[in-house]
PDB file of C-alpha atoms in Angstrom:
ATOM      1  CA  SER A 925      19.259   2.399 -15.860  1.00 62.00           C
ATOM      2  CA  LEU A 926      18.825   0.348 -12.679  1.00 71.00           C
ATOM      3  CA  ASN A 927      20.241  -3.111 -12.206  1.00 72.00           C
ATOM      4  CA  HIS A 928      18.824  -5.821  -9.969  1.00 74.00           C
ATOM      5  CA  PRO A 929      20.473  -5.678  -6.499  1.00 74.00           C
ATOM      6  CA  GLU A 930      21.719  -9.244  -7.000  1.00 72.00           C
ATOM      7  CA  GLY A 931      22.601  -8.755 -10.659  1.00 70.00           C
ATOM      8  CA  LYS A 932      19.752 -10.996 -11.832  1.00 73.00           C
ATOM      9  CA  GLU A 933      18.314 -10.769 -15.328  1.00 71.00           C
ATOM     10  CA  GLY A 934      14.618 -11.228 -15.986  1.00 67.00           C
ATOM     11  CA  GLY A 935      11.944 -11.585 -13.347  1.00 76.00           C
ATOM     12  CA  LYS A 936       9.315  -9.139 -12.240  1.00 83.00           C
ATOM     13  CA  VAL A 937      10.218  -5.574 -11.252  1.00 90.00           C
ATOM     14  CA  THR A 938       7.516  -3.172 -10.075  1.00 92.00           C
ATOM     15  CA  VAL A 939       7.772   0.597 -10.481  1.00 91.00           C
ATOM     16  CA  GLN A 940       5.721   3.441  -8.967  1.00 92.00           C
ATOM     17  CA  LEU A 941       6.554   7.053  -9.870  1.00 89.00           C
ATOM     18  CA  ALA A 942       4.933   9.788  -7.755  1.00 88.00           C
ATOM     19  CA  ALA A 943       4.081  13.237  -9.081  1.00 82.00           C
ATOM     20  CA  SER A 944       6.815  14.689  -6.872  1.00 82.00           C
ATOM     21  CA  GLY A 945       9.479  12.698  -8.721  1.00 83.00           C
ATOM     22  CA  ALA A 946       9.884  10.022  -6.031  1.00 88.00           C
ATOM     23  CA  LEU A 947      10.474   6.629  -7.655  1.00 90.00           C
ATOM     24  CA  HIS A 948       9.807   3.366  -5.795  1.00 92.00           C
ATOM     25  CA  VAL A 949      11.105   0.091  -7.236  1.00 92.00           C
ATOM     26  CA  GLY A 950      10.162  -3.373  -6.002  1.00 94.00           C
ATOM     27  CA  TYR A 951      12.281  -6.493  -6.558  1.00 92.00           C
ATOM     28  CA  PRO A 952      10.039  -9.439  -5.556  1.00 93.00           C
ATOM     29  CA  SER A 953      12.671 -12.024  -6.601  1.00 91.00           C
ATOM     30  CA  PHE A 954      15.367 -10.625  -4.282  1.00 91.00           C
ATOM     31  CA  ASP A 955      16.919 -13.207  -1.915  1.00 90.00           C
ATOM     32  CA  SER A 956      15.028 -16.265  -3.185  1.00 92.00           C
ATOM     33  CA  ASP A 957      11.740 -14.377  -3.509  1.00 93.00           C
ATOM     34  CA  ARG A 958      11.964 -12.670  -0.124  1.00 93.00           C
ATOM     35  CA  GLY A 959      11.631  -9.340  -1.968  1.00 93.00           C
ATOM     36  CA  MET A 960      12.776  -5.803  -1.263  1.00 92.00           C
ATOM     37  CA  VAL A 961      11.931  -2.184  -2.141  1.00 92.00           C
ATOM     38  CA  ARG A 962      14.206   0.725  -3.070  1.00 89.00           C
ATOM     39  CA  SER A 963      13.303   4.419  -3.366  1.00 89.00           C
ATOM     40  CA  PHE A 964      14.903   7.184  -5.437  1.00 87.00           C
ATOM     41  CA  SER A 965      14.576  10.902  -5.956  1.00 85.00           C
ATOM     42  CA  VAL A 966      14.415  11.817  -9.645  1.00 81.00           C
ATOM     43  CA  LYS A 967      16.265  15.047 -10.383  1.00 76.00           C
ATOM     44  CA  THR A 968      16.281  17.010 -13.642  1.00 70.00           C
ATOM     45  CA  VAL A 969      19.810  17.538 -14.956  1.00 67.00           C
ATOM     46  CA  SER A 970      18.843  18.918 -18.359  1.00 68.00           C
ATOM     47  CA  ILE A 971      15.886  18.878 -20.734  1.00 68.00           C
ATOM     48  CA  ASN A 972      16.677  15.309 -21.811  1.00 71.00           C
ATOM     49  CA  LEU A 973      18.551  14.004 -18.794  1.00 65.00           C
ATOM     50  CA  ARG A 974      17.441  12.865 -15.351  1.00 72.00           C
ATOM     51  CA  SER A 975      19.477  11.560 -12.426  1.00 79.00           C
ATOM     52  CA  LEU A 976      18.512   9.198  -9.599  1.00 81.00           C
ATOM     53  CA  LYS A 977      19.536   9.496  -5.961  1.00 80.00           C
ATOM     54  CA  GLU A 978      18.688   6.654  -3.605  1.00 79.00           C
ATOM     55  CA  ARG A 979      16.605   7.839  -0.658  1.00 75.00           C
ATOM     56  CA  PHE A 980      17.694   5.003   1.619  1.00 68.00           C
ATOM     57  CA  ASP A 981      19.805   1.882   1.747  1.00 56.00           C
ATOM     58  CA  SER A 982      17.398  -1.037   2.074  1.00 50.00           C
ATOM     59  CA  SER A 983      19.806  -3.482   3.690  1.00 57.00           C
ATOM     60  CA  PRO A 984      19.610  -2.254   7.311  1.00 58.00           C
ATOM     61  CA  TYR A 985      15.840  -1.737   7.190  1.00 65.00           C
ATOM     62  CA  SER A 986      14.115  -5.066   7.752  1.00 71.00           C
ATOM     63  CA  PHE A 987      10.676  -3.528   7.132  1.00 77.00           C
ATOM     64  CA  LEU A 988      11.759  -2.793   3.540  1.00 88.00           C
ATOM     65  CA  GLN A 989      12.349  -6.480   2.869  1.00 92.00           C
ATOM     66  CA  GLY A 990      10.079  -9.502   3.102  1.00 93.00           C
ATOM     67  CA  ARG A 991       9.924 -11.465   6.339  1.00 91.00           C
ATOM     68  CA  SER A 992      10.569 -14.833   4.694  1.00 92.00           C
ATOM     69  CA  GLN A 993      11.806 -16.266   1.425  1.00 94.00           C
ATOM     70  CA  GLY A 994       8.840 -16.773  -0.873  1.00 94.00           C
ATOM     71  CA  ASP A 995       6.948 -13.679   0.357  1.00 94.00           C
ATOM     72  CA  ARG A 996       7.735 -11.714  -2.846  1.00 94.00           C
ATOM     73  CA  PHE A 997       7.591  -8.437  -0.944  1.00 95.00           C
ATOM     74  CA  GLY A 998       7.415  -5.439  -3.295  1.00 94.00           C
ATOM     75  CA  SER A 999       5.367  -7.248  -5.939  1.00 94.00           C
ATOM     76  CA  VAL A1000       2.931  -4.308  -5.851  1.00 94.00           C
ATOM     77  CA  ILE A1001       3.443  -0.705  -4.684  1.00 95.00           C
ATOM     78  CA  ASP A1002       1.126   2.291  -4.402  1.00 94.00           C
ATOM     79  CA  THR A1003       1.911   5.793  -3.166  1.00 92.00           C
ATOM     80  CA  ASP A1004       0.432   9.248  -2.669  1.00 88.00           C
ATOM     81  CA  LEU A1005       1.328  12.266  -4.834  1.00 85.00           C
ATOM     82  CA  SER A1006       4.307  13.155  -2.664  1.00 84.00           C
ATOM     83  CA  GLY A1007       5.796   9.675  -2.770  1.00 87.00           C
ATOM     84  CA  ASP A1008       6.235   9.835   1.006  1.00 87.00           C
ATOM     85  CA  PHE A1009       3.315   7.558   1.985  1.00 90.00           C
ATOM     86  CA  VAL A1010       3.806   4.129   0.442  1.00 93.00           C
ATOM     87  CA  THR A1011       1.813   0.890   0.619  1.00 94.00           C
ATOM     88  CA  ILE A1012       3.722  -2.277  -0.295  1.00 96.00           C
ATOM     89  CA  GLY A1013       2.167  -5.680  -0.955  1.00 95.00           C
ATOM     90  CA  THR A1014       3.250  -9.291  -1.399  1.00 94.00           C
ATOM     91  CA  ASP A1015       1.973 -12.045  -3.662  1.00 89.00           C
ATOM     92  CA  GLY A1016       3.096 -14.935  -1.490  1.00 90.00           C
ATOM     93  CA  GLY A1017       3.482 -13.669   2.061  1.00 91.00           C
ATOM     94  CA  GLY A1018      -0.132 -12.822   2.876  1.00 91.00           C
ATOM     95  CA  TYR A1019       0.474  -9.301   4.188  1.00 94.00           C
ATOM     96  CA  ALA A1020       1.009  -5.651   3.279  1.00 95.00           C
ATOM     97  CA  ARG A1021       3.014  -2.875   4.926  1.00 94.00           C
ATOM     98  CA  VAL A1022       2.789   0.904   4.921  1.00 93.00           C
ATOM     99  CA  ILE A1023       5.818   3.186   5.251  1.00 92.00           C
ATOM    100  CA  ARG A1024       6.293   6.947   5.172  1.00 89.00           C
ATOM    101  CA  TYR A1025       9.195   9.267   4.555  1.00 86.00           C
ATOM    102  CA  VAL A1026       9.953  11.474   7.554  1.00 83.00           C
ATOM    103  CA  VAL A1027      12.268  14.492   7.365  1.00 77.00           C
ATOM    104  CA  ASP A1028      13.744  15.223  10.775  1.00 72.00           C
ATOM    105  CA  THR A1029      16.121  17.897   9.522  1.00 64.00           C
ATOM    106  CA  PRO A1030      16.229  19.840   6.221  1.00 61.00           C
ATOM    107  CA  SER A1031      19.135  17.717   5.002  1.00 63.00           C
ATOM    108  CA  LYS A1032      18.115  14.274   6.283  1.00 69.00           C
ATOM    109  CA  GLY A1033      15.056  12.048   6.045  1.00 74.00           C
ATOM    110  CA  GLU A1034      14.256   8.369   6.389  1.00 81.00           C
ATOM    111  CA  PHE A1035      11.466   5.874   5.844  1.00 85.00           C
ATOM    112  CA  ARG A1036       9.654   4.539   8.897  1.00 88.00           C
ATOM    113  CA  PRO A1037       6.887   1.934   9.262  1.00 91.00           C
ATOM    114  CA  VAL A1038       3.315   3.180   9.727  1.00 91.00           C
ATOM    115  CA  GLY A1039       1.478   1.033  12.230  1.00 91.00           C
ATOM    116  CA  ASN A1040       1.282  -2.731  12.280  1.00 91.00           C
ATOM    117  CA  GLU A1041       1.791  -5.156   9.435  1.00 92.00           C
ATOM    118  CA  ILE A1042      -1.593  -5.628   7.733  1.00 93.00           C
ATOM    119  CA  ARG A1043      -2.654  -9.266   7.538  1.00 88.00           C
ATOM    120  CA  LEU A1044      -5.901 -11.085   6.721  1.00 77.00           C
ATOM    121  CA  VAL A1045      -6.337 -11.925  10.409  1.00 64.00           C
ATOM    122  CA  ASP A1046      -6.178  -8.414  11.784  1.00 49.00           C
ATOM    123  CA  LEU A1047      -7.862  -5.807  13.973  1.00 47.00           C
ATOM    124  CA  ASP A1048     -11.532  -5.403  13.067  1.00 47.00           C
ATOM    125  CA  VAL A1049     -13.227  -2.454  14.767  1.00 44.00           C
ATOM    126  CA  GLY A1050     -11.076  -3.018  17.837  1.00 41.00           C
ATOM    127  CA  VAL A1051     -11.339  -6.804  18.128  1.00 36.00           C
ATOM    128  CA  LYS A1052      -9.321  -9.682  16.710  1.00 39.00           C
ATOM    129  CA  GLU A1053     -10.853 -11.610  13.839  1.00 42.00           C
ATOM    130  CA  SER A1054     -10.990 -15.360  14.096  1.00 34.00           C
ATOM    131  CA  GLY A1055      -9.803 -15.492  10.507  1.00 42.00           C
ATOM    132  CA  ASN A1056     -11.618 -17.053   7.615  1.00 45.00           C
ATOM    133  CA  GLY A1057     -11.192 -17.560   3.916  1.00 46.00           C
ATOM    134  CA  SER A1058      -9.441 -20.228   1.890  1.00 48.00           C
ATOM    135  CA  SER A1059      -5.738 -20.940   2.224  1.00 50.00           C
ATOM    136  CA  SER A1060      -5.225 -19.459  -1.240  1.00 52.00           C
ATOM    137  CA  SER A1061      -6.884 -16.148  -0.351  1.00 59.00           C
ATOM    138  CA  VAL A1062      -4.787 -15.983   2.827  1.00 75.00           C
ATOM    139  CA  SER A1063      -1.483 -16.553   1.007  1.00 79.00           C
ATOM    140  CA  ASP A1064      -2.239 -14.096  -1.813  1.00 87.00           C
ATOM    141  CA  PHE A1065      -3.647 -11.422   0.505  1.00 90.00           C
ATOM    142  CA  GLY A1066      -1.611  -8.301  -0.277  1.00 90.00           C
ATOM    143  CA  SER A1067      -1.184  -9.039  -3.983  1.00 91.00           C
ATOM    144  CA  SER A1068      -3.174  -5.869  -4.757  1.00 92.00           C
ATOM    145  CA  VAL A1069      -2.970  -2.631  -2.726  1.00 94.00           C
ATOM    146  CA  ALA A1070      -4.174   0.959  -3.081  1.00 92.00           C
ATOM    147  CA  THR A1071      -3.957   4.207  -1.162  1.00 89.00           C
ATOM    148  CA  GLY A1072      -5.214   7.753  -1.694  1.00 82.00           C
ATOM    149  CA  ARG A1073      -3.242  10.212  -3.794  1.00 79.00           C
ATOM    150  CA  LEU A1074      -3.748  13.273  -1.579  1.00 76.00           C
ATOM    151  CA  PRO A1075      -0.951  13.684   0.982  1.00 70.00           C
ATOM    152  CA  TYR A1076      -2.089  13.305   4.575  1.00 62.00           C
ATOM    153  CA  LYS A1077      -2.994  16.714   6.054  1.00 58.00           C
ATOM    154  CA  GLY A1078      -2.760  18.292   2.607  1.00 56.00           C
ATOM    155  CA  CYS A1079      -0.063  20.076   0.645  1.00 58.00           C
ATOM    156  CA  ILE A1080       0.648  23.564  -0.722  1.00 54.00           C
ATOM    157  CA  THR A1081      -1.170  22.972  -4.023  1.00 55.00           C
ATOM    158  CA  CYS A1082      -3.889  20.602  -2.744  1.00 56.00           C
ATOM    159  CA  GLU A1083      -7.467  21.894  -2.722  1.00 56.00           C
ATOM    160  CA  SER A1084      -8.402  19.486   0.060  1.00 53.00           C
ATOM    161  CA  GLN A1085      -6.715  17.225   2.582  1.00 52.00           C
ATOM    162  CA  LEU A1086      -7.081  13.764   4.096  1.00 53.00           C
ATOM    163  CA  ASP A1087      -8.180  13.656   7.701  1.00 55.00           C
ATOM    164  CA  ASP A1088      -7.743   9.869   7.820  1.00 66.00           C
ATOM    165  CA  ARG A1089      -5.279   7.475   6.257  1.00 82.00           C
ATOM    166  CA  ARG A1090      -6.844   4.511   4.471  1.00 87.00           C
ATOM    167  CA  VAL A1091      -5.527   1.627   2.394  1.00 91.00           C
ATOM    168  CA  VAL A1092      -7.233  -1.182   0.501  1.00 93.00           C
ATOM    169  CA  VAL A1093      -5.742  -4.680   0.315  1.00 94.00           C
ATOM    170  CA  GLY A1094      -6.994  -7.261  -2.158  1.00 91.00           C
ATOM    171  CA  SER A1095      -6.704 -11.010  -2.720  1.00 89.00           C
ATOM    172  CA  SER A1096      -8.490 -13.796  -4.591  1.00 86.00           C
ATOM    173  CA  GLY A1097     -11.015 -13.795  -1.740  1.00 85.00           C
ATOM    174  CA  GLY A1098     -12.045 -10.138  -2.098  1.00 88.00           C
ATOM    175  CA  PHE A1099     -10.746  -6.950  -0.500  1.00 91.00           C
ATOM    176  CA  ARG A1100     -10.592  -5.167   2.844  1.00 91.00           C
ATOM    177  CA  VAL A1101     -10.385  -1.489   3.768  1.00 91.00           C
ATOM    178  CA  TYR A1102      -8.193  -0.327   6.651  1.00 90.00           C
ATOM    179  CA  GLN A1103      -7.986   2.994   8.461  1.00 88.00           C
ATOM    180  CA  PHE A1104      -5.024   4.149  10.534  1.00 88.00           C
ATOM    181  CA  VAL A1105      -5.600   5.214  14.143  1.00 86.00           C
ATOM    182  CA  GLU A1106      -2.628   7.445  14.901  1.00 84.00           C
ATOM    183  CA  GLU A1107      -3.116   7.488  18.688  1.00 87.00           C
ATOM    184  CA  GLU A1108      -2.778   3.695  18.787  1.00 89.00           C
ATOM    185  CA  ASN A1109      -0.359   3.326  15.855  1.00 89.00           C
ATOM    186  CA  LEU A1110      -2.598   0.581  14.453  1.00 90.00           C
ATOM    187  CA  TRP A1111      -4.483  -0.218  11.244  1.00 90.00           C
ATOM    188  CA  TYR A1112      -8.119  -1.126  11.878  1.00 88.00           C
ATOM    189  CA  GLN A1113     -10.324  -2.904   9.367  1.00 88.00           C
ATOM    190  CA  ILE A1114     -13.367  -0.750   8.669  1.00 85.00           C
ATOM    191  CA  ALA A1115     -14.918  -2.629   5.740  1.00 86.00           C
ATOM    192  CA  LYS A1116     -14.588  -5.832   3.763  1.00 86.00           C
ATOM    193  CA  HIS A1117     -16.129  -7.465   0.718  1.00 86.00           C
ATOM    194  CA  GLU A1118     -15.926 -11.121  -0.226  1.00 83.00           C
ATOM    195  CA  SER A1119     -15.403 -11.807  -3.906  1.00 77.00           C
ATOM    196  CA  PRO A1120     -18.314 -13.564  -5.639  1.00 69.00           C
ATOM    197  CA  GLY A1121     -15.804 -15.487  -7.747  1.00 70.00           C
ATOM    198  CA  GLY A1122     -13.517 -14.872 -10.671  1.00 65.00           C
ATOM    199  CA  GLY A1123     -10.127 -14.996  -8.983  1.00 78.00           C
ATOM    200  CA  MET A1124      -7.748 -12.195  -8.087  1.00 83.00           C
ATOM    201  CA  VAL A1125      -9.066  -8.650  -7.693  1.00 87.00           C
ATOM    202  CA  GLU A1126      -7.259  -5.417  -8.585  1.00 91.00           C
ATOM    203  CA  VAL A1127      -8.025  -2.384  -6.432  1.00 92.00           C
ATOM    204  CA  SER A1128      -7.726   1.371  -6.958  1.00 92.00           C
ATOM    205  CA  MET A1129      -8.691   4.212  -4.613  1.00 89.00           C
ATOM    206  CA  SER A1130      -9.817   7.766  -5.371  1.00 87.00           C
ATOM    207  CA  PRO A1131      -7.445  10.592  -4.311  1.00 83.00           C
ATOM    208  CA  ASN A1132      -9.581  11.393  -1.244  1.00 80.00           C
ATOM    209  CA  THR A1133      -9.897   7.676  -0.226  1.00 83.00           C
ATOM    210  CA  VAL A1134     -13.711   7.764  -0.500  1.00 85.00           C
ATOM    211  CA  HIS A1135     -14.325   5.717  -3.679  1.00 89.00           C
ATOM    212  CA  LEU A1136     -12.912   2.320  -4.649  1.00 91.00           C
ATOM    213  CA  GLY A1137     -12.591   0.737  -8.047  1.00 92.00           C
ATOM    214  CA  VAL A1138     -12.396  -3.060  -7.945  1.00 91.00           C
ATOM    215  CA  GLY A1139     -11.611  -5.069 -11.066  1.00 91.00           C
ATOM    216  CA  THR A1140     -11.846  -8.847 -11.358  1.00 88.00           C
ATOM    217  CA  PRO A1141     -10.268  -9.757 -14.714  1.00 88.00           C
ATOM    218  CA  GLY A1142     -11.125 -13.461 -14.452  1.00 85.00           C
ATOM    219  CA  ALA A1143     -14.818 -12.989 -13.668  1.00 84.00           C
ATOM    220  CA  GLU A1144     -17.688 -13.678 -16.070  1.00 84.00           C
ATOM    221  CA  ASP A1145     -15.796 -16.426 -17.903  1.00 84.00           C
ATOM    222  CA  GLY A1146     -12.827 -14.150 -18.530  1.00 84.00           C
ATOM    223  CA  ARG A1147     -14.815 -11.130 -19.685  1.00 87.00           C
ATOM    224  CA  GLY A1148     -13.954  -9.370 -16.420  1.00 89.00           C
ATOM    225  CA  ARG A1149     -15.966  -7.301 -13.988  1.00 88.00           C
ATOM    226  CA  LEU A1150     -15.569  -3.742 -12.635  1.00 90.00           C
ATOM    227  CA  GLU A1151     -17.322  -2.527  -9.491  1.00 91.00           C
ATOM    228  CA  VAL A1152     -17.211   0.885  -7.798  1.00 93.00           C
ATOM    229  CA  TYR A1153     -17.817   1.348  -4.076  1.00 91.00           C
ATOM    230  CA  LYS A1154     -18.133   4.259  -1.702  1.00 89.00           C
ATOM    231  CA  ILE A1155     -16.878   4.202   1.884  1.00 81.00           C
ATOM    232  CA  LEU A1156     -19.578   5.831   3.982  1.00 73.00           C
ATOM    233  CA  ASP A1157     -18.839   8.484   6.607  1.00 57.00           C
ATOM    234  CA  HIS A1158     -18.325   7.765  10.300  1.00 49.00           C
ATOM    235  CA  GLU A1159     -21.946   8.326  11.312  1.00 49.00           C
ATOM    236  CA  GLU A1160     -23.137   5.808   8.763  1.00 52.00           C
ATOM    237  CA  MET A1161     -20.380   3.400   9.811  1.00 54.00           C
ATOM    238  CA  LYS A1162     -21.798   3.397  13.328  1.00 50.00           C
ATOM    239  CA  LYS A1163     -24.966   1.913  11.854  1.00 54.00           C
ATOM    240  CA  ASN A1164     -22.884  -1.027  10.577  1.00 51.00           C
ATOM    241  CA  GLU A1165     -23.422   0.002   6.969  1.00 48.00           C
ATOM    242  CA  THR A1166     -19.806   0.590   6.108  1.00 48.00           C
ATOM    243  CA  MET A1167     -19.997   0.314   2.328  1.00 53.00           C
ATOM    244  CA  GLN A1168     -22.386   0.852  -0.511  1.00 52.00           C
ATOM    245  CA  THR A1169     -22.125  -0.012  -4.199  1.00 50.00           C
TER     246      THR A1169
END
């Protein structure tokens, strides 16, 4: 079993287990709701026994903790099949971060940040947004995140590979889709959708990052609403038709 880093009882703990056996655990209540994330390798000891080995020590890595108390960093986590590409959200800080596990030598690896911190006021097709949306949608931006399951550039058993890295970040104001530009080390917004009402949205992305599932549990007087979107290819994006339902 895993104990809270500060020995706390109760409170929210988020868990994301990748197919590879990588386990990511978020503690949003850490350090007066600053939040932090830990990562473990799950090893099989016997048929009924598993062991955990921590993949990093969070304390020296500021990007694995929230920027400020109240951010609740680690309140939501999503990862690819390998567990090496991880998107981490907040439900009070108004941002999300992406990290990846890099192995420099066969015996040593570490997590490193991928690009800039993703915020509601962010890069939009190469230009800064002026920023809009209610104060509530700004503060809860990052409370829902999703990324593709296929590892970037493929894997031994994958039938296809991702040529682009994409993440989706949701809030009570809707959701936005970001694509990573490796040459610039930046996340660019490529699509957005404003919520027609109903409160917080929950997002999920297909393994190849082409289709999005967006649920709004509070919509339709509590009956909920589910919508599915497709991100169009680059040629269609150039026509400013970045998404279709």
